[in-house]
PDB file of C-alpha atoms in Angstrom:
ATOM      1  CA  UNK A   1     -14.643 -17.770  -0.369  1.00 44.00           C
ATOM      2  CA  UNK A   2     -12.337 -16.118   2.335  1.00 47.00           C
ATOM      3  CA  UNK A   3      -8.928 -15.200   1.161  1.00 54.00           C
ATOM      4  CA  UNK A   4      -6.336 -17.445   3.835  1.00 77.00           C
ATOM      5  CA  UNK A   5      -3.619 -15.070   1.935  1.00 90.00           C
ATOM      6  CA  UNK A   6      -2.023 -11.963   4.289  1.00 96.00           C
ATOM      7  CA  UNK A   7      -4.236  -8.738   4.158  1.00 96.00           C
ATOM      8  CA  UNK A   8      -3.539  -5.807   1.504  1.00 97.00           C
ATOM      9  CA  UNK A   9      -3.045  -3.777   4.918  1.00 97.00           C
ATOM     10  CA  UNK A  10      -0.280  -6.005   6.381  1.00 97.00           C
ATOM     11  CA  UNK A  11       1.260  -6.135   2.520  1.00 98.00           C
ATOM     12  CA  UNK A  12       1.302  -2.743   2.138  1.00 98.00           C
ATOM     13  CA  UNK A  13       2.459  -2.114   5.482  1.00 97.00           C
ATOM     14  CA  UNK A  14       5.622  -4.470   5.156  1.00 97.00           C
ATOM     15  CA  UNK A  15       6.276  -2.144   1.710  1.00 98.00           C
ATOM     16  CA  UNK A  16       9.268  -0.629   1.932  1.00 98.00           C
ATOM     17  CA  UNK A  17       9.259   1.231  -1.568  1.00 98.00           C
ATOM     18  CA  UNK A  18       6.266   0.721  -4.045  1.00 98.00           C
ATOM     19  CA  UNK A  19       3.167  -1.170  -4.626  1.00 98.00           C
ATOM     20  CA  UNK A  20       1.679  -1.066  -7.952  1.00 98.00           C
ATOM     21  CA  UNK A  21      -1.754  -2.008  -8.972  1.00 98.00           C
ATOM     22  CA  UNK A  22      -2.878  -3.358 -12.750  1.00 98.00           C
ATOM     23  CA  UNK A  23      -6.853  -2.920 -13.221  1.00 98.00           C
ATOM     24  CA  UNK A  24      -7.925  -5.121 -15.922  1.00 98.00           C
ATOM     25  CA  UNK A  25     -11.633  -5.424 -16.067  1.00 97.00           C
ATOM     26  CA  UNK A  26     -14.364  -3.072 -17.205  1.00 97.00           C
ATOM     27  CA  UNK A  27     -16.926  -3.920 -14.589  1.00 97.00           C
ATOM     28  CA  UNK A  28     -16.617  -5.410 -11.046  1.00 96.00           C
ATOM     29  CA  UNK A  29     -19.403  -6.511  -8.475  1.00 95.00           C
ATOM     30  CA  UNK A  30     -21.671  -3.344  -7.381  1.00 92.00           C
ATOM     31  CA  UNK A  31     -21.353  -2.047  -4.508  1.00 94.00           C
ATOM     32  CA  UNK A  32     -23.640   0.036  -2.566  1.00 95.00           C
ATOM     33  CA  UNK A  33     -21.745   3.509  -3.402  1.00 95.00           C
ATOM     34  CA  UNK A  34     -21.709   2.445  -7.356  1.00 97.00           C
ATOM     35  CA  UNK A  35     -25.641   2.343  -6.709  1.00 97.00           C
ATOM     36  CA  UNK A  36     -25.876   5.874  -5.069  1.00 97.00           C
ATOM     37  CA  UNK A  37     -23.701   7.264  -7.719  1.00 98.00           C
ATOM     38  CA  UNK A  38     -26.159   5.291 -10.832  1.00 97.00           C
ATOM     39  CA  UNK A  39     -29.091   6.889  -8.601  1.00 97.00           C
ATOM     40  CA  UNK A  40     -27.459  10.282  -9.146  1.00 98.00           C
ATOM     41  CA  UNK A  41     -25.867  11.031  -5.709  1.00 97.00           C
ATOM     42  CA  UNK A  42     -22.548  12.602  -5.987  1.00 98.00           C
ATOM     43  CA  UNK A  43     -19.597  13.130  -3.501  1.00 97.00           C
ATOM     44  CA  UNK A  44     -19.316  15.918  -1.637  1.00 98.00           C
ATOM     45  CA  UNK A  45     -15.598  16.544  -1.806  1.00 98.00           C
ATOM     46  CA  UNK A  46     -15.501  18.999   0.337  1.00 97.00           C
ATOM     47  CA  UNK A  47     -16.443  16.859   3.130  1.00 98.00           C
ATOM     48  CA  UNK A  48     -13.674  14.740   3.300  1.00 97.00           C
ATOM     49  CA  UNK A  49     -15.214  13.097   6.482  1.00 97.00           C
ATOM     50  CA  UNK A  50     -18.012  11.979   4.410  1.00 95.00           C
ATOM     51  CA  UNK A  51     -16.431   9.834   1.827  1.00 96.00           C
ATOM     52  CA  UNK A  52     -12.485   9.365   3.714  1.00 98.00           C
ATOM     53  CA  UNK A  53     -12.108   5.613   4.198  1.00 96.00           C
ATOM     54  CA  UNK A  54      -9.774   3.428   6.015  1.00 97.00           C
ATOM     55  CA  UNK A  55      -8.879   2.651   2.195  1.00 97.00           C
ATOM     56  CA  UNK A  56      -7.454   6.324   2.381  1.00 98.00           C
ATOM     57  CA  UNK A  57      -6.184   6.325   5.223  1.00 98.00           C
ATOM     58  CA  UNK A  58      -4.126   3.101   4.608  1.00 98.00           C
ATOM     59  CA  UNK A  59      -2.407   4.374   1.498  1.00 98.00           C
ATOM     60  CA  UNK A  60      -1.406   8.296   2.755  1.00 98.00           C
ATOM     61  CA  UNK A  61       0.290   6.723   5.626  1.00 98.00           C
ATOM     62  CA  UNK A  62       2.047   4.400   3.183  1.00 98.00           C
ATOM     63  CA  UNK A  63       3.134   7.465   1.076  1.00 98.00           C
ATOM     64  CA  UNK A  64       4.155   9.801   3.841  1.00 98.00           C
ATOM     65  CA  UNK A  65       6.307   6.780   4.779  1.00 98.00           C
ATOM     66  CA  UNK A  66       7.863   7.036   1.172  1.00 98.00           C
ATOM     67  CA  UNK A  67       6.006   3.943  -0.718  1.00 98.00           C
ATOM     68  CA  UNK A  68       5.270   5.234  -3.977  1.00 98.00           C
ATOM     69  CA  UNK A  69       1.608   3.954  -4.940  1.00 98.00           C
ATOM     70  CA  UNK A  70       0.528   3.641  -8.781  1.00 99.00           C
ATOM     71  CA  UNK A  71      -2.348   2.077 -10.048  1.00 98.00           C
ATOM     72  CA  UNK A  72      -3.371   1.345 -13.963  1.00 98.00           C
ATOM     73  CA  UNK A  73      -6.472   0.354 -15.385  1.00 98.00           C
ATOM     74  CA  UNK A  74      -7.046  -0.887 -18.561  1.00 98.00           C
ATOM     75  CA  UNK A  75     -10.458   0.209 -19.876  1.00 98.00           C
ATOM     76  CA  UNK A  76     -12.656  -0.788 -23.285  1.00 98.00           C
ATOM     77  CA  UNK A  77     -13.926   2.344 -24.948  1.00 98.00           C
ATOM     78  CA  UNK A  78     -16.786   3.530 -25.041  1.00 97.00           C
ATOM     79  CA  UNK A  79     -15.939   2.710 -21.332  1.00 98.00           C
ATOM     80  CA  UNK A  80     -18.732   1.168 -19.140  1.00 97.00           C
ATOM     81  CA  UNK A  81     -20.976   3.137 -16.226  1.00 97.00           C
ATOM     82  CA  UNK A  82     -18.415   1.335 -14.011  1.00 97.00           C
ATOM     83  CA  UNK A  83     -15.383   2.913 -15.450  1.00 98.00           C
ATOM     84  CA  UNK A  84     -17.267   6.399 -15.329  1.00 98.00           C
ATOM     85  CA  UNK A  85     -18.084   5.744 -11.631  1.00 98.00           C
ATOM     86  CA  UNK A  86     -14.354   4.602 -10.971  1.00 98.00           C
ATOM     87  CA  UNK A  87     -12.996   7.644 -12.846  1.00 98.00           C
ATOM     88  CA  UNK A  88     -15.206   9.753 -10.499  1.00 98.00           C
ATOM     89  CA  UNK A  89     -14.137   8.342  -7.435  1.00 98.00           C
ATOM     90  CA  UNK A  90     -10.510   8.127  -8.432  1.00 98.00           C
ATOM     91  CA  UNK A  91     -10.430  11.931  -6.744  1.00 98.00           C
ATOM     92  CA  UNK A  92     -10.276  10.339  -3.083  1.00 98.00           C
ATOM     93  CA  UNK A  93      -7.039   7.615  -4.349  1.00 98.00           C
ATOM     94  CA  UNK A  94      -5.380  10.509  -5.760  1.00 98.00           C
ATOM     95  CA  UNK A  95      -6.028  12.581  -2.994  1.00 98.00           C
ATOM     96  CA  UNK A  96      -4.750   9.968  -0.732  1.00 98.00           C
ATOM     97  CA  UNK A  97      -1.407   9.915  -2.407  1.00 98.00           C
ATOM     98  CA  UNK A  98      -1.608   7.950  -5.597  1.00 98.00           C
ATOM     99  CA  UNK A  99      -0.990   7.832  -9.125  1.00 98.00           C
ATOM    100  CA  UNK A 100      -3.371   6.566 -11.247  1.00 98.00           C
ATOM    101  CA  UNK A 101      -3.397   6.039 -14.819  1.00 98.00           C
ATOM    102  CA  UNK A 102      -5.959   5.184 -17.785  1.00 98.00           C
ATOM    103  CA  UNK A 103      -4.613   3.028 -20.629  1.00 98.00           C
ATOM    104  CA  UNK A 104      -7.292   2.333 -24.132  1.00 98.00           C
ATOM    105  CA  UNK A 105      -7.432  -1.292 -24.272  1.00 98.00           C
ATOM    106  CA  UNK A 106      -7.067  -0.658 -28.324  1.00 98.00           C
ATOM    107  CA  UNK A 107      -3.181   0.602 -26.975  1.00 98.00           C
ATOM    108  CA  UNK A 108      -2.378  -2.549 -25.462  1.00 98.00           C
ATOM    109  CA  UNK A 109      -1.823  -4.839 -28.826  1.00 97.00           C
ATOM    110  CA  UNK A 110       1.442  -6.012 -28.455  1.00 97.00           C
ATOM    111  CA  UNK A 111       1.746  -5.918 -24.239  1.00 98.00           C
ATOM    112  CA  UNK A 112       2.245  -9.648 -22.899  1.00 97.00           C
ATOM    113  CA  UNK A 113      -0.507  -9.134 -20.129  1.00 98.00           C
ATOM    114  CA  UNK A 114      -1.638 -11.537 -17.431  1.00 98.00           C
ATOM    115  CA  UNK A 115      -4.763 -12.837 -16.968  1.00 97.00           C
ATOM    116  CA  UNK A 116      -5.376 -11.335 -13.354  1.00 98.00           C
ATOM    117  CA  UNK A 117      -5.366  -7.900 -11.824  1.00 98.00           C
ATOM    118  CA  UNK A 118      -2.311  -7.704  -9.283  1.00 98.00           C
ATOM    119  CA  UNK A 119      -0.457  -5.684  -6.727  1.00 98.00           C
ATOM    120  CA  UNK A 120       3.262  -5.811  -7.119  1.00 98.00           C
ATOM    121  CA  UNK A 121       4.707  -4.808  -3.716  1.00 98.00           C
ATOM    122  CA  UNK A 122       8.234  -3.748  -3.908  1.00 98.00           C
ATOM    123  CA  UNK A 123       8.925  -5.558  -7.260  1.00 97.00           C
ATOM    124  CA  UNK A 124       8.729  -9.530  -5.565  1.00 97.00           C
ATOM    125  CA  UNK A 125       5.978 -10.246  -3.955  1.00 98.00           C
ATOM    126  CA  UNK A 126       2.607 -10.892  -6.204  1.00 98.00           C
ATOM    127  CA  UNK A 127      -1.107 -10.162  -4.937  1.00 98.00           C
ATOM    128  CA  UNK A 128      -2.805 -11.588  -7.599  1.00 98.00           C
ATOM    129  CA  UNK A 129      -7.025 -11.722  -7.705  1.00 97.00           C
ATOM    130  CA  UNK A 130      -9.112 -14.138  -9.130  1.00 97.00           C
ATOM    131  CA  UNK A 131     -12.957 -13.261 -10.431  1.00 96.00           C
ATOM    132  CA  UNK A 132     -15.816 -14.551 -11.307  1.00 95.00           C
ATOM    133  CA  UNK A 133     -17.889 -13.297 -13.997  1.00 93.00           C
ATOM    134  CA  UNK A 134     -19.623 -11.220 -12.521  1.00 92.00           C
ATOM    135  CA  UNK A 135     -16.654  -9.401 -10.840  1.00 94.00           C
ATOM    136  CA  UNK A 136     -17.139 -10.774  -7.506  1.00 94.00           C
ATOM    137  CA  UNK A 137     -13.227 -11.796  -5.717  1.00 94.00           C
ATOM    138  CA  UNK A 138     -13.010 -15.667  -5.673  1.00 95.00           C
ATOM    139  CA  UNK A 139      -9.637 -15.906  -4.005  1.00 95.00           C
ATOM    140  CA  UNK A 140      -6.444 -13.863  -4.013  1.00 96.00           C
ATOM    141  CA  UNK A 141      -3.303 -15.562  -4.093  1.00 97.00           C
ATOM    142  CA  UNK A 142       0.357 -14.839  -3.318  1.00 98.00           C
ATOM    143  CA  UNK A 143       3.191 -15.749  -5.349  1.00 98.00           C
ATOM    144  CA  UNK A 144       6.817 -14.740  -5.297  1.00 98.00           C
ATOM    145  CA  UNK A 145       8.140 -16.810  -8.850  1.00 98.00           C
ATOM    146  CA  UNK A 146      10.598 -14.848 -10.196  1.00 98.00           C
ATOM    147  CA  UNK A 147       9.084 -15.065 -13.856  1.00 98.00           C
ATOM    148  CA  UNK A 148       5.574 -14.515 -12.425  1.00 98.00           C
ATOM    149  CA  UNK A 149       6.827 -11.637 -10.900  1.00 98.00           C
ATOM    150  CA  UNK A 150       8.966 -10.020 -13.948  1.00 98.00           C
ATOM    151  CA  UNK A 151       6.012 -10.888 -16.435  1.00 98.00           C
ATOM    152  CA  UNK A 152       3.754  -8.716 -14.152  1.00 98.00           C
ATOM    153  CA  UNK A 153       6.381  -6.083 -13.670  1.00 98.00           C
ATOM    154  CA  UNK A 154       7.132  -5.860 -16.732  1.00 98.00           C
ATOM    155  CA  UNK A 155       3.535  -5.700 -18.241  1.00 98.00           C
ATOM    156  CA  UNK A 156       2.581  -2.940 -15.569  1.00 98.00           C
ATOM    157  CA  UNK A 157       5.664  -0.581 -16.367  1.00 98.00           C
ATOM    158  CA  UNK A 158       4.431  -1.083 -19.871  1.00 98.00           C
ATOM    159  CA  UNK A 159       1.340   0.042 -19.479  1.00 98.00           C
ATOM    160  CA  UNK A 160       2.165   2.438 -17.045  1.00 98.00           C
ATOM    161  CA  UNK A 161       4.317   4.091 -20.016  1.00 98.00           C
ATOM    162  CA  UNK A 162       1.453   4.126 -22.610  1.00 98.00           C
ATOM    163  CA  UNK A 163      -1.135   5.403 -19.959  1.00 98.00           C
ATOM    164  CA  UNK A 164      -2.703   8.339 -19.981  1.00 98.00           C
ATOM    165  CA  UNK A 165      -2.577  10.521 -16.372  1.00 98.00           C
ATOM    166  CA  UNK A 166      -5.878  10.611 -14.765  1.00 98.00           C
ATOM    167  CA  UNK A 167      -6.069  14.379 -14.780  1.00 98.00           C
ATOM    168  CA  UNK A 168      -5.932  14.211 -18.477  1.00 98.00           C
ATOM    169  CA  UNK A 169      -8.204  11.187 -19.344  1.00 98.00           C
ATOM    170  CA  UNK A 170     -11.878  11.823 -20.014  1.00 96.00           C
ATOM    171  CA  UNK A 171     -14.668   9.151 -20.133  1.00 95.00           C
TER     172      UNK A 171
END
Protein backbone atom coordinates (compact mmCIF):
# COMPACT_ATOMS: atom_id res chain seq x y z
CA UNK A 1 0.00 0.00 0.00
CA UNK A 2 1.59 3.47 -0.89
CA UNK A 3 2.41 5.63 2.03
CA UNK A 4 0.10 9.23 1.26
CA UNK A 5 2.40 10.44 4.41
CA UNK A 6 5.47 13.15 3.43
CA UNK A 7 8.75 11.33 2.34
CA UNK A 8 11.66 10.46 4.97
CA UNK A 9 13.68 12.85 2.47
CA UNK A 10 11.38 15.90 2.80
CA UNK A 11 11.20 14.98 6.85
CA UNK A 12 14.59 14.87 7.25
CA UNK A 13 15.19 17.73 5.16
CA UNK A 14 12.75 20.10 7.19
CA UNK A 15 15.05 18.73 10.43
CA UNK A 16 16.48 21.35 11.97
CA UNK A 17 18.34 19.39 14.88
CA UNK A 18 17.90 15.51 15.21
CA UNK A 19 16.10 12.59 13.90
CA UNK A 20 16.24 9.48 15.79
CA UNK A 21 15.39 6.06 14.67
CA UNK A 22 14.06 2.96 17.11
CA UNK A 23 14.61 -0.57 15.25
CA UNK A 24 12.43 -3.04 16.83
CA UNK A 25 12.23 -6.17 14.84
CA UNK A 26 14.66 -9.02 14.26
CA UNK A 27 13.88 -9.66 10.64
CA UNK A 28 12.39 -7.42 7.88
CA UNK A 29 11.37 -8.28 4.16
CA UNK A 30 14.60 -9.45 2.03
CA UNK A 31 15.89 -7.53 -0.14
CA UNK A 32 18.04 -8.27 -3.00
CA UNK A 33 21.46 -7.11 -1.17
CA UNK A 34 20.39 -9.35 2.08
CA UNK A 35 20.40 -12.22 -0.69
CA UNK A 36 23.94 -11.40 -2.11
CA UNK A 37 25.26 -11.09 1.33
CA UNK A 38 23.35 -14.92 2.46
CA UNK A 39 25.03 -16.03 -1.01
CA UNK A 40 28.38 -14.92 0.42
CA UNK A 41 29.09 -11.65 -1.49
CA UNK A 42 30.57 -9.04 0.65
CA UNK A 43 31.02 -5.19 0.29
CA UNK A 44 33.80 -3.84 -1.04
CA UNK A 45 34.32 -0.86 1.22
CA UNK A 46 36.78 0.49 -0.44
CA UNK A 47 34.67 1.25 -3.31
CA UNK A 48 32.48 3.58 -1.92
CA UNK A 49 30.88 4.09 -5.44
CA UNK A 50 29.84 0.59 -5.34
CA UNK A 51 27.65 0.37 -2.35
CA UNK A 52 27.07 4.68 -1.67
CA UNK A 53 23.31 5.18 -1.92
CA UNK A 54 21.07 8.09 -2.13
CA UNK A 55 20.26 6.64 1.51
CA UNK A 56 23.89 8.00 2.23
CA UNK A 57 23.86 10.66 0.61
CA UNK A 58 20.58 11.93 2.23
CA UNK A 59 21.80 11.61 5.79
CA UNK A 60 25.70 13.23 5.39
CA UNK A 61 24.09 16.22 3.96
CA UNK A 62 21.71 16.23 6.93
CA UNK A 63 24.74 15.99 9.33
CA UNK A 64 27.05 18.45 7.68
CA UNK A 65 23.98 20.69 8.08
CA UNK A 66 24.18 19.93 11.93
CA UNK A 67 21.14 17.26 12.38
CA UNK A 68 22.44 14.83 14.67
CA UNK A 69 21.26 11.24 13.36
CA UNK A 70 20.97 8.17 15.90
CA UNK A 71 19.49 5.05 15.28
CA UNK A 72 18.78 1.96 17.91
CA UNK A 73 17.87 -1.42 17.31
CA UNK A 74 16.64 -3.72 19.57
CA UNK A 75 17.82 -7.25 18.74
CA UNK A 76 16.88 -11.02 20.28
CA UNK A 77 20.04 -12.94 20.98
CA UNK A 78 21.31 -15.32 19.45
CA UNK A 79 20.47 -12.53 16.86
CA UNK A 80 19.01 -13.62 13.45
CA UNK A 81 21.05 -13.77 9.81
CA UNK A 82 19.18 -10.44 9.41
CA UNK A 83 20.67 -8.73 12.34
CA UNK A 84 24.21 -10.13 11.23
CA UNK A 85 23.58 -8.72 7.71
CA UNK A 86 22.34 -5.30 9.27
CA UNK A 87 25.34 -5.18 11.64
CA UNK A 88 27.51 -5.62 8.48
CA UNK A 89 26.08 -3.03 6.55
CA UNK A 90 25.76 -0.62 9.42
CA UNK A 91 29.56 0.49 8.14
CA UNK A 92 27.97 2.66 5.19
CA UNK A 93 25.16 4.54 8.02
CA UNK A 94 28.01 5.17 10.18
CA UNK A 95 30.10 6.25 7.57
CA UNK A 96 27.46 8.53 6.39
CA UNK A 97 27.31 10.33 9.66
CA UNK A 98 25.34 8.31 12.14
CA UNK A 99 25.20 6.81 15.39
CA UNK A 100 24.00 3.62 15.77
CA UNK A 101 23.47 1.56 18.68
CA UNK A 102 22.68 -2.25 19.65
CA UNK A 103 20.48 -2.81 22.72
CA UNK A 104 19.85 -7.02 24.07
CA UNK A 105 16.23 -7.29 24.05
CA UNK A 106 16.85 -9.28 27.60
CA UNK A 107 18.00 -5.29 28.72
CA UNK A 108 14.84 -3.83 27.87
CA UNK A 109 12.53 -5.34 30.92
CA UNK A 110 11.26 -2.47 32.45
CA UNK A 111 11.36 0.18 29.15
CA UNK A 112 7.62 1.27 28.27
CA UNK A 113 8.21 0.59 24.44
CA UNK A 114 5.84 1.14 21.53
CA UNK A 115 4.63 -1.19 19.35
CA UNK A 116 6.16 0.39 16.06
CA UNK A 117 9.59 1.34 14.86
CA UNK A 118 9.71 5.30 14.51
CA UNK A 119 11.68 8.32 13.49
CA UNK A 120 11.45 11.15 15.92
CA UNK A 121 12.42 14.30 13.96
CA UNK A 122 13.38 17.11 16.14
CA UNK A 123 11.55 15.74 19.26
CA UNK A 124 7.59 16.45 17.69
CA UNK A 125 6.95 15.09 14.79
CA UNK A 126 6.39 11.03 14.71
CA UNK A 127 7.23 8.71 11.57
CA UNK A 128 5.84 5.77 12.78
CA UNK A 129 5.82 2.23 10.47
CA UNK A 130 3.46 -0.35 10.41
CA UNK A 131 4.44 -4.23 9.31
CA UNK A 132 3.23 -7.11 8.39
CA UNK A 133 4.54 -10.32 9.45
CA UNK A 134 6.66 -10.86 7.28
CA UNK A 135 8.40 -7.42 7.62
CA UNK A 136 7.05 -5.96 4.58
CA UNK A 137 5.92 -1.74 5.31
CA UNK A 138 2.05 -1.62 5.33
CA UNK A 139 1.72 2.09 5.87
CA UNK A 140 3.67 4.76 7.72
CA UNK A 141 1.89 7.26 9.54
CA UNK A 142 2.51 10.73 10.99
CA UNK A 143 1.52 11.89 14.26
CA UNK A 144 2.43 14.92 16.29
CA UNK A 145 0.32 13.95 19.93
CA UNK A 146 2.21 15.25 22.47
CA UNK A 147 2.03 11.92 24.62
CA UNK A 148 2.68 9.85 21.46
CA UNK A 149 5.52 11.81 20.96
CA UNK A 150 7.08 11.88 24.71
CA UNK A 151 6.29 8.02 25.07
CA UNK A 152 8.52 7.50 21.94
CA UNK A 153 11.08 9.99 23.08
CA UNK A 154 11.28 8.88 26.03
CA UNK A 155 11.54 5.06 25.23
CA UNK A 156 14.33 5.86 22.54
CA UNK A 157 16.60 7.99 24.99
CA UNK A 158 16.12 4.98 27.16
CA UNK A 159 17.33 2.68 25.10
CA UNK A 160 19.71 4.79 23.61
CA UNK A 161 21.30 4.91 27.31
CA UNK A 162 21.41 1.08 27.82
CA UNK A 163 22.76 0.49 24.19
CA UNK A 164 25.74 -0.75 23.36
CA UNK A 165 27.92 1.45 20.50
CA UNK A 166 28.11 -0.35 17.31
CA UNK A 167 31.88 -0.44 17.28
CA UNK A 168 31.70 -2.43 20.39
CA UNK A 169 28.74 -4.86 19.76
CA UNK A 170 29.47 -8.25 18.24
CA UNK A 171 26.88 -10.67 16.71
Amino acid sequence: MPSSVPSFAELLGKSERSAVHLELRDSYAATDRFEAWRRGERIDWEDRGSWWHPYDQLIADSVARGVVIRRARIVSEPVTSYIRWEHYVTRANITAGEQVRWLPRRRTTGIPLPGNDFWLFDDHLLRVHHFSGDGQVVEDEITQDPATVKLCSTAFETVWERAVPHHLFHV
